Coordinates of C-alpha atoms and ligand atoms in Angstrom, one line a residue:
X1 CA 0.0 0.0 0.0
X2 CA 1.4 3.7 -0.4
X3 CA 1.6 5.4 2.4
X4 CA 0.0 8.8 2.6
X5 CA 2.2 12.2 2.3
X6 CA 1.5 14.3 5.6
X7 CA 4.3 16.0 6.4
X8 CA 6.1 18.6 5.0
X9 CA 9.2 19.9 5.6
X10 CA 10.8 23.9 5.2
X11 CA 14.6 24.2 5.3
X12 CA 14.7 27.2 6.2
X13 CA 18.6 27.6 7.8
X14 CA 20.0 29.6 4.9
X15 CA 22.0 32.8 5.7
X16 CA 20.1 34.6 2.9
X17 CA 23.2 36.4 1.1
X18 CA 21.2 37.4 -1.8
X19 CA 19.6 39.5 -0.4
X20 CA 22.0 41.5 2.4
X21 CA 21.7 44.1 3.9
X22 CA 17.5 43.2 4.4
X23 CA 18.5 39.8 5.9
X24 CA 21.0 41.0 8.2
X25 CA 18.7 40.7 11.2
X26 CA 15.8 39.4 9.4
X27 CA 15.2 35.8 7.9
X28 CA 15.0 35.5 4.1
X29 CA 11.9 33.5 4.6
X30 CA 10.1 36.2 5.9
X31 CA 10.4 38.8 3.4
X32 CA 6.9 39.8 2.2
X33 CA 5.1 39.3 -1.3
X34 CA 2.7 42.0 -1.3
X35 CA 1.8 41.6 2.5
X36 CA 2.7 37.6 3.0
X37 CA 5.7 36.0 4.2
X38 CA 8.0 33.8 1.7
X39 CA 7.2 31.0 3.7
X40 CA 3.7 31.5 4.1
X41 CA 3.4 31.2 0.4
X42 CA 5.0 27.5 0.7
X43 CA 2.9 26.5 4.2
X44 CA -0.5 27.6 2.3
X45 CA 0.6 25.3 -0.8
X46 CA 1.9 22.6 1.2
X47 CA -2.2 22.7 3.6
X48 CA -3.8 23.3 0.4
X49 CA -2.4 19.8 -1.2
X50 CA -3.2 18.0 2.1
X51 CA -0.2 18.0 4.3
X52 CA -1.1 19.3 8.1
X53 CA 1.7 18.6 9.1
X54 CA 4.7 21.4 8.8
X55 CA 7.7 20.8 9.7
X56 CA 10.4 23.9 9.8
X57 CA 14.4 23.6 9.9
X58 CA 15.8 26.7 11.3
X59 CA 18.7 28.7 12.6
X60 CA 20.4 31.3 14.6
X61 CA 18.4 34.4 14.0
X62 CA 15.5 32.9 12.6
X63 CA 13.0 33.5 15.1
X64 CA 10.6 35.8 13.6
X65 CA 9.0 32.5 11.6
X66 CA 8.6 30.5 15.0
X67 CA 6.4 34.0 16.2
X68 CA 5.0 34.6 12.9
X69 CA 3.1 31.1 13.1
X70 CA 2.2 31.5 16.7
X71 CA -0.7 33.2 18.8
X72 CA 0.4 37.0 18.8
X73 CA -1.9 37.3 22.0
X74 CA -0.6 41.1 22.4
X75 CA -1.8 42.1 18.9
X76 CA -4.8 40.0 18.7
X77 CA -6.1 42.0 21.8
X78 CA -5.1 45.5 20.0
X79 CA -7.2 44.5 17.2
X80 CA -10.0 43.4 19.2
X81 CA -10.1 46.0 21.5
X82 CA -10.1 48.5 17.9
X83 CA -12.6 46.5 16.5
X84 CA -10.8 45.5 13.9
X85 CA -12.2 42.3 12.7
X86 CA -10.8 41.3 9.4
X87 CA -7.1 42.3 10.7
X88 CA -7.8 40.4 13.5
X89 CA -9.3 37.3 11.8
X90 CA -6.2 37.5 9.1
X91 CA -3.5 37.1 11.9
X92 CA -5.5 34.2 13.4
X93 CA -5.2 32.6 10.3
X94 CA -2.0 32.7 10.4
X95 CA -1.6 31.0 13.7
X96 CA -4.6 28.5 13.1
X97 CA -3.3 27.3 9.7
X98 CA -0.8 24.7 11.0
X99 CA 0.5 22.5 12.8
X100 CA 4.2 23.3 13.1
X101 CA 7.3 22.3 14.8
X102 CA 10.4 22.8 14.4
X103 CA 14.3 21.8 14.9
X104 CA 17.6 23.5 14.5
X105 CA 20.3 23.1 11.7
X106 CA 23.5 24.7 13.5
X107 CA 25.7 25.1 10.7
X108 CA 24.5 25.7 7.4
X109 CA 26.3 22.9 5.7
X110 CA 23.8 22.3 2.7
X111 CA 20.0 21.1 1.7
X112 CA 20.4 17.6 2.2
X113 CA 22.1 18.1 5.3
X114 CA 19.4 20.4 6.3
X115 CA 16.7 17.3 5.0
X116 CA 18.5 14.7 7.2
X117 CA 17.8 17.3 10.4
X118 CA 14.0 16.3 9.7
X119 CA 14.6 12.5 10.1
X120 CA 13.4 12.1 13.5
X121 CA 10.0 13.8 13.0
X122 CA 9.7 12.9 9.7
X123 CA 10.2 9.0 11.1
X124 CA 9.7 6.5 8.5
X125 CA 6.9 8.0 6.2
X126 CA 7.2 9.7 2.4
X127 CA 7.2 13.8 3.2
X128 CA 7.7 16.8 0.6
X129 CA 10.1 19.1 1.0
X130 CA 9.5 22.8 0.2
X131 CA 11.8 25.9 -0.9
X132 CA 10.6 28.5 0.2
X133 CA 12.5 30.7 -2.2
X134 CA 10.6 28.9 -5.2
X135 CA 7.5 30.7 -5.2
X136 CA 4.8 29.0 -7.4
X137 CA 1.7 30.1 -8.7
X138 CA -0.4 27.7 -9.9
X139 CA -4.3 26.8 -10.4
X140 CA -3.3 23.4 -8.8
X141 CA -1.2 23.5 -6.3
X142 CA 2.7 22.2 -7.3
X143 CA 2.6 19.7 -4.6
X144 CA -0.4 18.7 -5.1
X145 CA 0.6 18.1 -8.7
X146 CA 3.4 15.8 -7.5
X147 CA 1.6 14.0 -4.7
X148 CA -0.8 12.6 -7.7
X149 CA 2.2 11.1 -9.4
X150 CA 3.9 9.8 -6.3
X151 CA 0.2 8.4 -5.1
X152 CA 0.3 6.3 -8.5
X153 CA 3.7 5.0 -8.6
X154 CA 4.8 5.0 -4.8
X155 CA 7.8 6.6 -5.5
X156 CA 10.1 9.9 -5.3
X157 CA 9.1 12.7 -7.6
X158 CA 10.9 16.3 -8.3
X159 CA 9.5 19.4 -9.8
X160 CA 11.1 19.9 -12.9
X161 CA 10.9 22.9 -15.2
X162 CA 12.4 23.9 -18.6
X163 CA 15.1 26.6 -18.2
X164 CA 17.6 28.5 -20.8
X165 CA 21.3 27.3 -21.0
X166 CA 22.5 30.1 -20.0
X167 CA 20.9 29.8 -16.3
X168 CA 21.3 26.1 -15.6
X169 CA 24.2 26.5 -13.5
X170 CA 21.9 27.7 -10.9
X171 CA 19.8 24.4 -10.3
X172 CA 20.2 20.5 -10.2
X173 CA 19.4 19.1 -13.4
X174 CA 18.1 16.0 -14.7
X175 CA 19.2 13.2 -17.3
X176 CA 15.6 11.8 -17.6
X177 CA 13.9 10.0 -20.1
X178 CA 9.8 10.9 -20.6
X179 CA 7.1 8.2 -19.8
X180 CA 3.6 8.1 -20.8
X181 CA 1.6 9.2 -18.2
X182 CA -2.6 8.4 -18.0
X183 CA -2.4 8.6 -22.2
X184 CA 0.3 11.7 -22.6
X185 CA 4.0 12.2 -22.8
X186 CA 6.1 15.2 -22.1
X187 CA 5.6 15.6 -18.5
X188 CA 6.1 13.0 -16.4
X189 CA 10.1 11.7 -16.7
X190 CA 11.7 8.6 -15.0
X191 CA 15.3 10.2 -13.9
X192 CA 18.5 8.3 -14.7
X193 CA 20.9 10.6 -13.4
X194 CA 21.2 14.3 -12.1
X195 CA 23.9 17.0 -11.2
X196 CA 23.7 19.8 -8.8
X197 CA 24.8 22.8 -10.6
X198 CA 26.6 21.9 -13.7
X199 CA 28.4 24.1 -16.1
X200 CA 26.3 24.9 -19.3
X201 CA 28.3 22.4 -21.3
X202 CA 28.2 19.9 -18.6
X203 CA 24.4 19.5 -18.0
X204 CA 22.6 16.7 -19.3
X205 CA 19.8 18.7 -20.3
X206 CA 17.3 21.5 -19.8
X207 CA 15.5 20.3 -17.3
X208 CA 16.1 22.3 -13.8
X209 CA 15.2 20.6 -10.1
X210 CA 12.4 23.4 -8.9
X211 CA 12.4 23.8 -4.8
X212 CA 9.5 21.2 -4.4
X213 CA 10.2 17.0 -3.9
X214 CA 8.3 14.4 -2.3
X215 CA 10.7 11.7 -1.0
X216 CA 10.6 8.2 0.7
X217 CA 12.1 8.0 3.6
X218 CA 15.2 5.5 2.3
X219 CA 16.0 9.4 1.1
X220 CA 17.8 9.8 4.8
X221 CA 20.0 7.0 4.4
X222 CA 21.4 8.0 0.8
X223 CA 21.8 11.7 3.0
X224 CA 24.0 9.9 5.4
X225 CA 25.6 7.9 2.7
X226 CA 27.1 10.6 0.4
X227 CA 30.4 12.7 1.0
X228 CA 30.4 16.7 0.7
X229 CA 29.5 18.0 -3.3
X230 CA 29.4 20.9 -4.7
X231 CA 30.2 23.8 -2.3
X232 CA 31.8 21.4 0.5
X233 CA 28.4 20.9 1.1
X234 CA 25.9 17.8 1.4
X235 CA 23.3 17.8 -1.7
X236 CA 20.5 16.9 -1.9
X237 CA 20.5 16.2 -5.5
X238 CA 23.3 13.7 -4.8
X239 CA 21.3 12.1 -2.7
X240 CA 18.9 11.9 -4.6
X241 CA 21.5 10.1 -6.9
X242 CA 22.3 7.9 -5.0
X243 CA 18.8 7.0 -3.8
X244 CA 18.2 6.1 -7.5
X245 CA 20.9 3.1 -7.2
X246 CA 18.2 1.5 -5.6
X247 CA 15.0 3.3 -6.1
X248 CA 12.9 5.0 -9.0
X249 CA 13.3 8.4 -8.8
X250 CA 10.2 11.0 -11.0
X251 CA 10.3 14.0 -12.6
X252 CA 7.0 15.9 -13.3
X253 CA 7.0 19.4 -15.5
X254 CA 4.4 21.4 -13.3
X255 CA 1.9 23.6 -14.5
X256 CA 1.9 27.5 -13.1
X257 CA 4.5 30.0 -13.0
X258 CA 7.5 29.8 -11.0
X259 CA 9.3 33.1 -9.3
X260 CA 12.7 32.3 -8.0
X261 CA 11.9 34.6 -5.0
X262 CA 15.3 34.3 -3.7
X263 CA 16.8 36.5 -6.8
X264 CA 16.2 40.2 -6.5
X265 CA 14.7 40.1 -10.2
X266 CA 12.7 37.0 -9.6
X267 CA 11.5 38.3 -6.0
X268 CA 10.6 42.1 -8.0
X269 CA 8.4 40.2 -10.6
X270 CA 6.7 37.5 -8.3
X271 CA 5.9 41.2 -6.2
X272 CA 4.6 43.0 -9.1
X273 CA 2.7 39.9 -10.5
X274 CA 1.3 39.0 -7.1
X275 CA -0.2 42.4 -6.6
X276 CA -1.6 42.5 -10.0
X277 CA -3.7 39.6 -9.5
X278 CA -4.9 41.3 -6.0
X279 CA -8.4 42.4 -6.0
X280 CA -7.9 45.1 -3.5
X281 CA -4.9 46.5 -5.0
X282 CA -4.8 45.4 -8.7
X283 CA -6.9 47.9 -10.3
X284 CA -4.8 50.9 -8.9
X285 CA -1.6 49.1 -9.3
X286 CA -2.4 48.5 -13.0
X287 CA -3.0 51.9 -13.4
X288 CA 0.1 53.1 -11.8
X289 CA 2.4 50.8 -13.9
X290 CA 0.2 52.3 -17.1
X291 CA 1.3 55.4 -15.9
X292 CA 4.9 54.8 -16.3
X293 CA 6.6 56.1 -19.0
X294 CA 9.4 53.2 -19.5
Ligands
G1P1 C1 18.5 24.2 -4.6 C2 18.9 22.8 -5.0 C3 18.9 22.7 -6.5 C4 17.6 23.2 -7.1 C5 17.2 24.6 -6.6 C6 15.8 25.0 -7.0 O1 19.6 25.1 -4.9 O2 20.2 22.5 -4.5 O3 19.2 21.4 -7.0 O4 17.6 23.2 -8.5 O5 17.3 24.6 -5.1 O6 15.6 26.3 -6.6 P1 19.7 26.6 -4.3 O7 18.8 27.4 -5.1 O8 19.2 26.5 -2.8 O9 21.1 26.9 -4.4

């Protein structure tokens, strides 16, 4: 029988260079699009695909997403006491909408190092993982996309998406060759080998590892397996490399629109696009950005 996907887990650890001075003192994960947290944006996908269970690995100075997610008793009374009821239900929300813990990664020594912190609470069930950073907008939700795949062949399955050569450097890619999926081909690929971050000429093909994977737990012992990659630090793509010595390994091309939230470009336009599609700001957005003469 396959086992049902409940948990999800944030790595969330990262010192956030890209974005210095902002994340001097303040976590990446909680820069806003529009008025919501990075992370937010992941949690909401992760509830929305049917995973109650959130599991977030932190770091020194990350505390403002452990008090985002919890009961902000002070301000809740504020907003009662002002009678203001839609604020106030908003920030409950944001405190009702999970189930959270957490646990610390005290060095940042890479993603699949920051997976492997997750082993204990994970225990021995399939979980997604979640980048935060990888903001996607889609009609249905990109793990919810995956989870259908992995609920039909039991087994790991990565987000993958198309990108230009001349940005592949920046992701894992896949060697993968397509499979027919329920009648069409094109989407769904069964992966025969990947590399974190190749040079242009060096990667096997166009197709980029996008922050979102749901793994079986044999994931954490091909973690514990593998020596330091690229950066000194522990991969998760090569573990996922190694996992495939023994296990079939998926690659599904989502549908929606991906914002690499992480990049100051990426994070401009997922803020731009984001408020477009607002229906309390849109309107007057759009016609500010008419208004520009560019
Ligand atoms: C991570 C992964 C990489 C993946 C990317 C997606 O890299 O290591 O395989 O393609 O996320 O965003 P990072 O962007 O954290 O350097």
């Amino acid at each position: 029988m396959i086992q049902k996907v409940r948990k999800a887990v944030f790595p969330a650890a990262g010192l956030g260079t890209r974005f210095l001075p902002a994340t001097k003192a303040m976590p990446k994960e909680m820069l806003p699009l529009v008025d919501k947290p990075l992370i937010q944006y992941g949690v909401e996908e992760a509830l929305h695909s049917g995973m109650p269970n959130i599991i977030i690995v932190t770091g020194r100075g990350k505390s403002a997403i452990e008090d985002h997610f919890d009961v902000s008793f002070e301000l809740e009374r504020l907003l009662e006491s002002h009678n203001k009821k839609d604020l106030l239900n908003t920030v409950r929300a944001v405190s009702d909408m999970i189930d959270v813990s957490y646990i610390r990664q005290k060095e940042a020594l890479g993603l699949g190092h920051a997976v492997l912190r997750a082993k204990d609470l994970v225990a021995n069930e399939p979980f997604a993982v979640v980048l935060s950073d990888d903001v996607i907008d889609a009609e249905i939700p990109c793990l919810r996309q995956l989870l259908d795949i992995y609920e039909f062949y039991g087994s790991s399955v990565l987000a993958l998406m198309e990108v230009p050569k001349d940005s592949i450097s920046a992701y894992g890619v896949v060697d993968a060759e397509p499979v027919t999926h329920q009648g069409s081909t094109g989407k769904l690929f069964r992966i025969r080998n990947m590399v974190e971050k190749p040079k242009p000429e060096d990667a096997p093909s166009n197709l980029a590892i996008i922050g979102r994977y749901i793994l079986t737990p044999e994931i954490f012992k091909s973690i514990e397996s593998i020596e330091p990659g690229r950066g000194g630090e522990i991969q998760l793509t090569d573990a996922l490399k190694h996992l495939l010595r023994s296990r079939p390994v998926y690659g599904y091309k989502f549908e929606g629109n991906r914002y690499d939230a992480g990049d100051k470009l990426g994070f401009l336009t997922a803020t731009v696009e984001f408020a477009l599609q607002r229906h309390d700001l849109g309107g007057p957005f759009r016609q500010y950005l008419k208004s520009l003469k560019l």
